PDB file of C-alpha atoms in Angstrom:
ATOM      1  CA  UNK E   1      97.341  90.074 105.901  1.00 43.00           C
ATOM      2  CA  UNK E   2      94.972  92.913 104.640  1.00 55.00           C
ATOM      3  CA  UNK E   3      91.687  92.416 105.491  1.00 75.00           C
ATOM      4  CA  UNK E   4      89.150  91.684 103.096  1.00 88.00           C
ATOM      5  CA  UNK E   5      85.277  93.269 103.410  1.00 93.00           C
ATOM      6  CA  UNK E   6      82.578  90.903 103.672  1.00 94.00           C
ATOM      7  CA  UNK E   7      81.235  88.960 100.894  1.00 96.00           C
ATOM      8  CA  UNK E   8      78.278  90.997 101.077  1.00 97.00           C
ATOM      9  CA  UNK E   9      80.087  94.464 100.822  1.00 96.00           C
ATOM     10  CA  UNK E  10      82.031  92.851  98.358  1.00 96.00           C
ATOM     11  CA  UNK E  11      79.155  92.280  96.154  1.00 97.00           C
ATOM     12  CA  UNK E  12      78.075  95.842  96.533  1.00 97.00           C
ATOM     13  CA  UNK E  13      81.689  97.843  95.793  1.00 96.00           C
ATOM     14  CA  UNK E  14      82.566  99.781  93.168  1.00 96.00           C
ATOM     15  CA  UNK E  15      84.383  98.138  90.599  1.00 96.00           C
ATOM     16  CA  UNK E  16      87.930 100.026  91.346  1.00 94.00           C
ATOM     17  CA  UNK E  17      87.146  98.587  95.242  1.00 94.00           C
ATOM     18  CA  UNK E  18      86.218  94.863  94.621  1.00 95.00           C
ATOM     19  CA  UNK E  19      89.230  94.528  92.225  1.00 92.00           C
ATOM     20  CA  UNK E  20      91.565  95.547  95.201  1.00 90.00           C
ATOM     21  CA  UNK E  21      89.635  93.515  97.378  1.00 90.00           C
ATOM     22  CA  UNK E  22      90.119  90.854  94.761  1.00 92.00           C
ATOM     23  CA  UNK E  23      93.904  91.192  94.762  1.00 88.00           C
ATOM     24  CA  UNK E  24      93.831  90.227  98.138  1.00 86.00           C
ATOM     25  CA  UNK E  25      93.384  86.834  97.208  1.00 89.00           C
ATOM     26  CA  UNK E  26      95.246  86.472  93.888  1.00 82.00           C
ATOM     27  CA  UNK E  27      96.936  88.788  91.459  1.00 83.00           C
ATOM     28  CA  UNK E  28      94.541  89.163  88.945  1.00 79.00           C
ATOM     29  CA  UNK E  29      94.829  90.010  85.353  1.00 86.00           C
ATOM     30  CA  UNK E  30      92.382  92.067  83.867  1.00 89.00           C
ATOM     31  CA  UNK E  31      90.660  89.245  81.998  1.00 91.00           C
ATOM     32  CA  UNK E  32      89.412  86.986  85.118  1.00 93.00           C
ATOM     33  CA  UNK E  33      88.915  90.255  87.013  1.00 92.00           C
ATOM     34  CA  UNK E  34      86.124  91.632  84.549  1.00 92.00           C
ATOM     35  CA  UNK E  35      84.503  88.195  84.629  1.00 95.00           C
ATOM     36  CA  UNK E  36      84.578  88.348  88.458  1.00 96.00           C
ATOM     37  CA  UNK E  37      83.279  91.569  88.311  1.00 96.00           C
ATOM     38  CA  UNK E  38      80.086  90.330  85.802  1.00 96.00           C
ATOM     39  CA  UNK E  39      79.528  87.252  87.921  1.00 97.00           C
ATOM     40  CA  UNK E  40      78.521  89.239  91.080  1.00 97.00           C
ATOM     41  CA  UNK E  41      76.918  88.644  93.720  1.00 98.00           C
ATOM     42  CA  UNK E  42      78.579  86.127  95.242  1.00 98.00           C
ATOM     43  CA  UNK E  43      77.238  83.892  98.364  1.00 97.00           C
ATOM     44  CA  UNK E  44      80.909  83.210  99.970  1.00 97.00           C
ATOM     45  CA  UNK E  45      84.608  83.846  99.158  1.00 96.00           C
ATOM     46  CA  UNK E  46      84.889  80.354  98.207  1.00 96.00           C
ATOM     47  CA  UNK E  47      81.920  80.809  95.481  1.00 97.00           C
ATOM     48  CA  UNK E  48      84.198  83.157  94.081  1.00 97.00           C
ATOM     49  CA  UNK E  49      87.219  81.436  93.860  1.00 96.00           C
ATOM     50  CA  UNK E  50      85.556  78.422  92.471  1.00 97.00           C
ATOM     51  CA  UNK E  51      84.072  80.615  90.092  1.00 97.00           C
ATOM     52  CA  UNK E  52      87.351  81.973  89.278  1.00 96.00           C
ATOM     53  CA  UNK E  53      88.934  78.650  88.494  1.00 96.00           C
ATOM     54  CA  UNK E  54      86.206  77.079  86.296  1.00 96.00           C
ATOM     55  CA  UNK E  55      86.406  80.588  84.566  1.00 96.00           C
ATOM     56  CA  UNK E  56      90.510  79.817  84.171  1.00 94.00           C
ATOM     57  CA  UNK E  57      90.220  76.021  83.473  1.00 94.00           C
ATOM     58  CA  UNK E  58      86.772  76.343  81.003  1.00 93.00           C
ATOM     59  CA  UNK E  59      86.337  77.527  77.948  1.00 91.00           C
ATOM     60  CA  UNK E  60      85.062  81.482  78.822  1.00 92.00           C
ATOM     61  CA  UNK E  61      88.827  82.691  78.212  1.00 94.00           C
ATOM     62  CA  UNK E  62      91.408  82.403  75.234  1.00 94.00           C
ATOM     63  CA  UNK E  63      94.561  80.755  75.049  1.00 92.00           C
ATOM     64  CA  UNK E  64      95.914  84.049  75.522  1.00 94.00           C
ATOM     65  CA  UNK E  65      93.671  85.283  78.384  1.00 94.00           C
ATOM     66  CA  UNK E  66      95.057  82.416  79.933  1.00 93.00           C
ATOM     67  CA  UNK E  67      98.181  82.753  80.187  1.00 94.00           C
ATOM     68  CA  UNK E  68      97.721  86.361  80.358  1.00 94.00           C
ATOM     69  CA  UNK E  69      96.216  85.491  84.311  1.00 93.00           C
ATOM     70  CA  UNK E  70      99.269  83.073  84.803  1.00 93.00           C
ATOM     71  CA  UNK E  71     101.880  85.946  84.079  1.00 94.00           C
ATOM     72  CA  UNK E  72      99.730  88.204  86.747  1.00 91.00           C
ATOM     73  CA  UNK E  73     101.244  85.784  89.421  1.00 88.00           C
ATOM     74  CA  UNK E  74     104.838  86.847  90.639  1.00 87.00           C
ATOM     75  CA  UNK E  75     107.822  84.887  89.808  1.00 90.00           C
ATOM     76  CA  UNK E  76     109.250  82.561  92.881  1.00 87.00           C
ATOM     77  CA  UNK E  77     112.415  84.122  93.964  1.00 81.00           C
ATOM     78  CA  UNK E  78     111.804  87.219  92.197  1.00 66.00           C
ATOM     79  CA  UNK E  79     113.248  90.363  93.804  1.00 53.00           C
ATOM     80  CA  UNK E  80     111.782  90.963  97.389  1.00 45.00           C
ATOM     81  CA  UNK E  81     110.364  94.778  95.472  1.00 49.00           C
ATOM     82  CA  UNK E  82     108.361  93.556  93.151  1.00 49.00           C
ATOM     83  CA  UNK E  83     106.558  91.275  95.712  1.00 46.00           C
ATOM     84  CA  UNK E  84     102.995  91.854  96.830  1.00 46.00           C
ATOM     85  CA  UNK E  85     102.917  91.525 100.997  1.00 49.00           C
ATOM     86  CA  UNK E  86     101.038  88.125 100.842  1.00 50.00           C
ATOM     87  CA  UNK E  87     103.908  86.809  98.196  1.00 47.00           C
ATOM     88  CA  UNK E  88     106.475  88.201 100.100  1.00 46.00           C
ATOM     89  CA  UNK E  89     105.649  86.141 103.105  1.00 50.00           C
ATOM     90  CA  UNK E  90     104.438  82.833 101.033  1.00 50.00           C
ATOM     91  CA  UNK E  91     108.060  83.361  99.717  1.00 49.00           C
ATOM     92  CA  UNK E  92     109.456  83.149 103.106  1.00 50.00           C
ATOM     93  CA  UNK E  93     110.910  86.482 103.166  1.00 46.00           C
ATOM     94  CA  UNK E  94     110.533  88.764 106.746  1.00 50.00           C
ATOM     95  CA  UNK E  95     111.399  91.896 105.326  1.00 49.00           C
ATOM     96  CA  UNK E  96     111.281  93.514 102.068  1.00 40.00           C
ATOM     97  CA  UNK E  97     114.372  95.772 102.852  1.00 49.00           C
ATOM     98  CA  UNK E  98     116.119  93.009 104.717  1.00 52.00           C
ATOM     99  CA  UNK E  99     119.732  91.517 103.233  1.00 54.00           C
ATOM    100  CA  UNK E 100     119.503  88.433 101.993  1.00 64.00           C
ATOM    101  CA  UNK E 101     122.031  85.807 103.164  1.00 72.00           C
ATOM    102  CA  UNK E 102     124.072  84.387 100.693  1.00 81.00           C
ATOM    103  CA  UNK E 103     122.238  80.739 100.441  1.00 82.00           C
ATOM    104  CA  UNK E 104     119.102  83.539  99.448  1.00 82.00           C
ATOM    105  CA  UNK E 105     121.113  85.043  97.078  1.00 88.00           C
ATOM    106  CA  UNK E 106     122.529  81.636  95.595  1.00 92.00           C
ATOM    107  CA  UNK E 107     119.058  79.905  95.869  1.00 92.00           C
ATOM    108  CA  UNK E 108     117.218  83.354  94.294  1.00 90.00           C
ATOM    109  CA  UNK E 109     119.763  83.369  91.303  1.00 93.00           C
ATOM    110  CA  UNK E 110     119.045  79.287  90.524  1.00 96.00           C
ATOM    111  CA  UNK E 111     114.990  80.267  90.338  1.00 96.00           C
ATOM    112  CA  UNK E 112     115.810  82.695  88.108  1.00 94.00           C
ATOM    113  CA  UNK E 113     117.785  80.691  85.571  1.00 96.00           C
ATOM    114  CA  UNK E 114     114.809  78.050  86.263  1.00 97.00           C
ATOM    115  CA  UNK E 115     112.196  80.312  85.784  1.00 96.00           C
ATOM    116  CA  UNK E 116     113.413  81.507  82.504  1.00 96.00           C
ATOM    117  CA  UNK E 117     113.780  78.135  81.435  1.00 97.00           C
ATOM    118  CA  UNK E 118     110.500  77.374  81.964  1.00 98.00           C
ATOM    119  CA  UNK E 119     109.143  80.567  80.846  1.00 97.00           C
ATOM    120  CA  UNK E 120     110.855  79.941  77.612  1.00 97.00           C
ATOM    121  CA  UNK E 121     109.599  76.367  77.359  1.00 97.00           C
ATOM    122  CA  UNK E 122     105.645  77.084  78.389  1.00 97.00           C
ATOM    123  CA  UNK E 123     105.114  80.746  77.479  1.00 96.00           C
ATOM    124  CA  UNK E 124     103.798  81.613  80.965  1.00 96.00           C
ATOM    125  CA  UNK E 125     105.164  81.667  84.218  1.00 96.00           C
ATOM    126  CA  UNK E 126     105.877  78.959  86.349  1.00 97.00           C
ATOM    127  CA  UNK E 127     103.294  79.271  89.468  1.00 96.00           C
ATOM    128  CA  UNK E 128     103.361  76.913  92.464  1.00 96.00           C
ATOM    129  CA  UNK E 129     101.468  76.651  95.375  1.00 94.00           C
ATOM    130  CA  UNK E 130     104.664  77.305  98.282  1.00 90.00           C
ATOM    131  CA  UNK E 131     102.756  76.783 101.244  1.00 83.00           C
ATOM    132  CA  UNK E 132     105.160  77.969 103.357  1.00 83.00           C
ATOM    133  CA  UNK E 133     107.932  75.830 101.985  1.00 88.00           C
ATOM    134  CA  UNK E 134     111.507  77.492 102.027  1.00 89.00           C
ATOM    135  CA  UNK E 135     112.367  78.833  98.107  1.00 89.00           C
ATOM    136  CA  UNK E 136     115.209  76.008  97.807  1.00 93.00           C
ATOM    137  CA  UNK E 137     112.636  73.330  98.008  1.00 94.00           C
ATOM    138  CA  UNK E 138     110.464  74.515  94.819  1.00 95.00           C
ATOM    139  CA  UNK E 139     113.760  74.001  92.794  1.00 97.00           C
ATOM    140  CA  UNK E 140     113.424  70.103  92.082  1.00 97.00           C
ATOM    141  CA  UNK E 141     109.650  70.826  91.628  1.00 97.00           C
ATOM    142  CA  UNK E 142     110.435  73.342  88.828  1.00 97.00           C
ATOM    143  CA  UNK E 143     113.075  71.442  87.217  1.00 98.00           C
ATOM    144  CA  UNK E 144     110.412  68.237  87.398  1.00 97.00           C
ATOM    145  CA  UNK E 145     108.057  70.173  85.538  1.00 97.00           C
ATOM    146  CA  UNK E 146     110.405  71.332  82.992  1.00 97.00           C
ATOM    147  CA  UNK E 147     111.377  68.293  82.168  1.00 97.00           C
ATOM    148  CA  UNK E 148     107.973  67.012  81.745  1.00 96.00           C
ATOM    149  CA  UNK E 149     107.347  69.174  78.774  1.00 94.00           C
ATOM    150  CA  UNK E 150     103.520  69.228  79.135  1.00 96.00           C
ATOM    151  CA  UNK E 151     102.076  72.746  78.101  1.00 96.00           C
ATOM    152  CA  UNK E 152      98.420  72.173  79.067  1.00 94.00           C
ATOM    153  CA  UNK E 153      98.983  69.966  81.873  1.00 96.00           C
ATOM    154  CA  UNK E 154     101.559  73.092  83.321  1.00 96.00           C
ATOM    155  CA  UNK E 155      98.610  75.657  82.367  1.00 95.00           C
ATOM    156  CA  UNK E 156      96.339  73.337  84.418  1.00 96.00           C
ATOM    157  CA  UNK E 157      98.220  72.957  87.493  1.00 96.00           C
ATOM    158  CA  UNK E 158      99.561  76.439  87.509  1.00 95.00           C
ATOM    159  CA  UNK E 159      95.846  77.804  87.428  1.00 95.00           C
ATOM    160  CA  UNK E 160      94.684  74.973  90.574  1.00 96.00           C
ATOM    161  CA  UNK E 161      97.738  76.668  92.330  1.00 95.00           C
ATOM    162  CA  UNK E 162      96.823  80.098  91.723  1.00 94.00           C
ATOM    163  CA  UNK E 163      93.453  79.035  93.377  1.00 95.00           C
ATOM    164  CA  UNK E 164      94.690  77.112  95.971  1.00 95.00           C
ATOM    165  CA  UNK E 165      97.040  80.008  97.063  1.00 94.00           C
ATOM    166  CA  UNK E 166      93.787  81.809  96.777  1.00 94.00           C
ATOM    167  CA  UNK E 167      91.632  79.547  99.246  1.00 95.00           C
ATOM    168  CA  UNK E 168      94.845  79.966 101.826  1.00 93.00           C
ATOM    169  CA  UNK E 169      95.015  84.030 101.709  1.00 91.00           C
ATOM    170  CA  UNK E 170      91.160  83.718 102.327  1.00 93.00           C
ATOM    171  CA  UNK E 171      91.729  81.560 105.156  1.00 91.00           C
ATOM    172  CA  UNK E 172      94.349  83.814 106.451  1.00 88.00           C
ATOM    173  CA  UNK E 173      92.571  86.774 106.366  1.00 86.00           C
ATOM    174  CA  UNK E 174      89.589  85.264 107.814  1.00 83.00           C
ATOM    175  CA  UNK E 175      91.647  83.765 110.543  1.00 76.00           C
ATOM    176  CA  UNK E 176      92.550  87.505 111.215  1.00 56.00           C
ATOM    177  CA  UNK E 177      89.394  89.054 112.164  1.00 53.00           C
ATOM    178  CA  UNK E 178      88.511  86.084 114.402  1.00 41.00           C
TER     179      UNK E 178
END
């Protein structure tokens, strides 16, 4: 896990600095990031992130904005390259050069037909909050949510997730430096 800076050097980095220190937590797209930025200082991590969501879930962003933060998320079972290191492990993966076996493979190739699917359905990407469940278990949770054909109530739960995957990097990385 990289290690994050306190939240009061947070507060006092330069903008280039607190957006990588940002990323830590979750990928973020331009549009939450320069509110993130505004909203400083901060009193905790978790003053952030909470700020974050009710940023995502309020009215401060368009329709667009929103689902321009959603596609700043990586897909599940994308290709192991493309991966940040904190996705790359949530995804279960050990290695980024490693092979995959060929249950990966089969598993990785079914979340990509989902994930287009749902991509074509909702607009955005599908986001889920893995916690360190294996890849072939988020397949009946993506084809649930396709089928439920709910645009906002996806848009909802796919920003919680983003924030809950959020709250668990900070925890990591806080975990770390005890």
């Amino acid at each position: 896990m990289s290690t994050i800076p306190s939240i009061e050097q947070l507060n006092r980095e330069t903008p280039e600095n607190f957006i990588k220190a940002v990323n830590t937590l979750f990928e973020t797209a331009p549009p939450l990031a320069k509110r993130l930025l505004d909203a400083r200082p901060y009193n905790s991590y978790l003053e952030l992130i909470d700020y974050g969501e009710k940023v995502c879930l309020g009215g401060e962003l368009t329709p667009e904005e929103k689902i321009e933060v959603m596609n700043a998320h990586p897909r599940i079972g994308a290709s192991k390259a493309g991966l940040s290191a904190m996705s790359l492990k949530e995804q279960g993966y050990n290695d980024r050069t490693a092979a995959n076996s060929n249950e990966d493979e089969q598993v990785n190739i079914t979340l990509a037909k989902l994930n287009q699917e749902y991509e074509d359905k909702y607009g955005f990407k599908f986001v889920v909050f893995v916690a360190g469940r294996p890849r072939y278990q988020i397949i009946p949770i993506i084809k649930e949510r396709i089928a439920a054909g709910d645009r906002e109530k996806e848009l909802y739960v796919g920003i919680t997730d983003m924030m809950l995957i959020a709250k668990d990097r900070l925890k990591k990385a806080t975990e770390s430096k005890i």
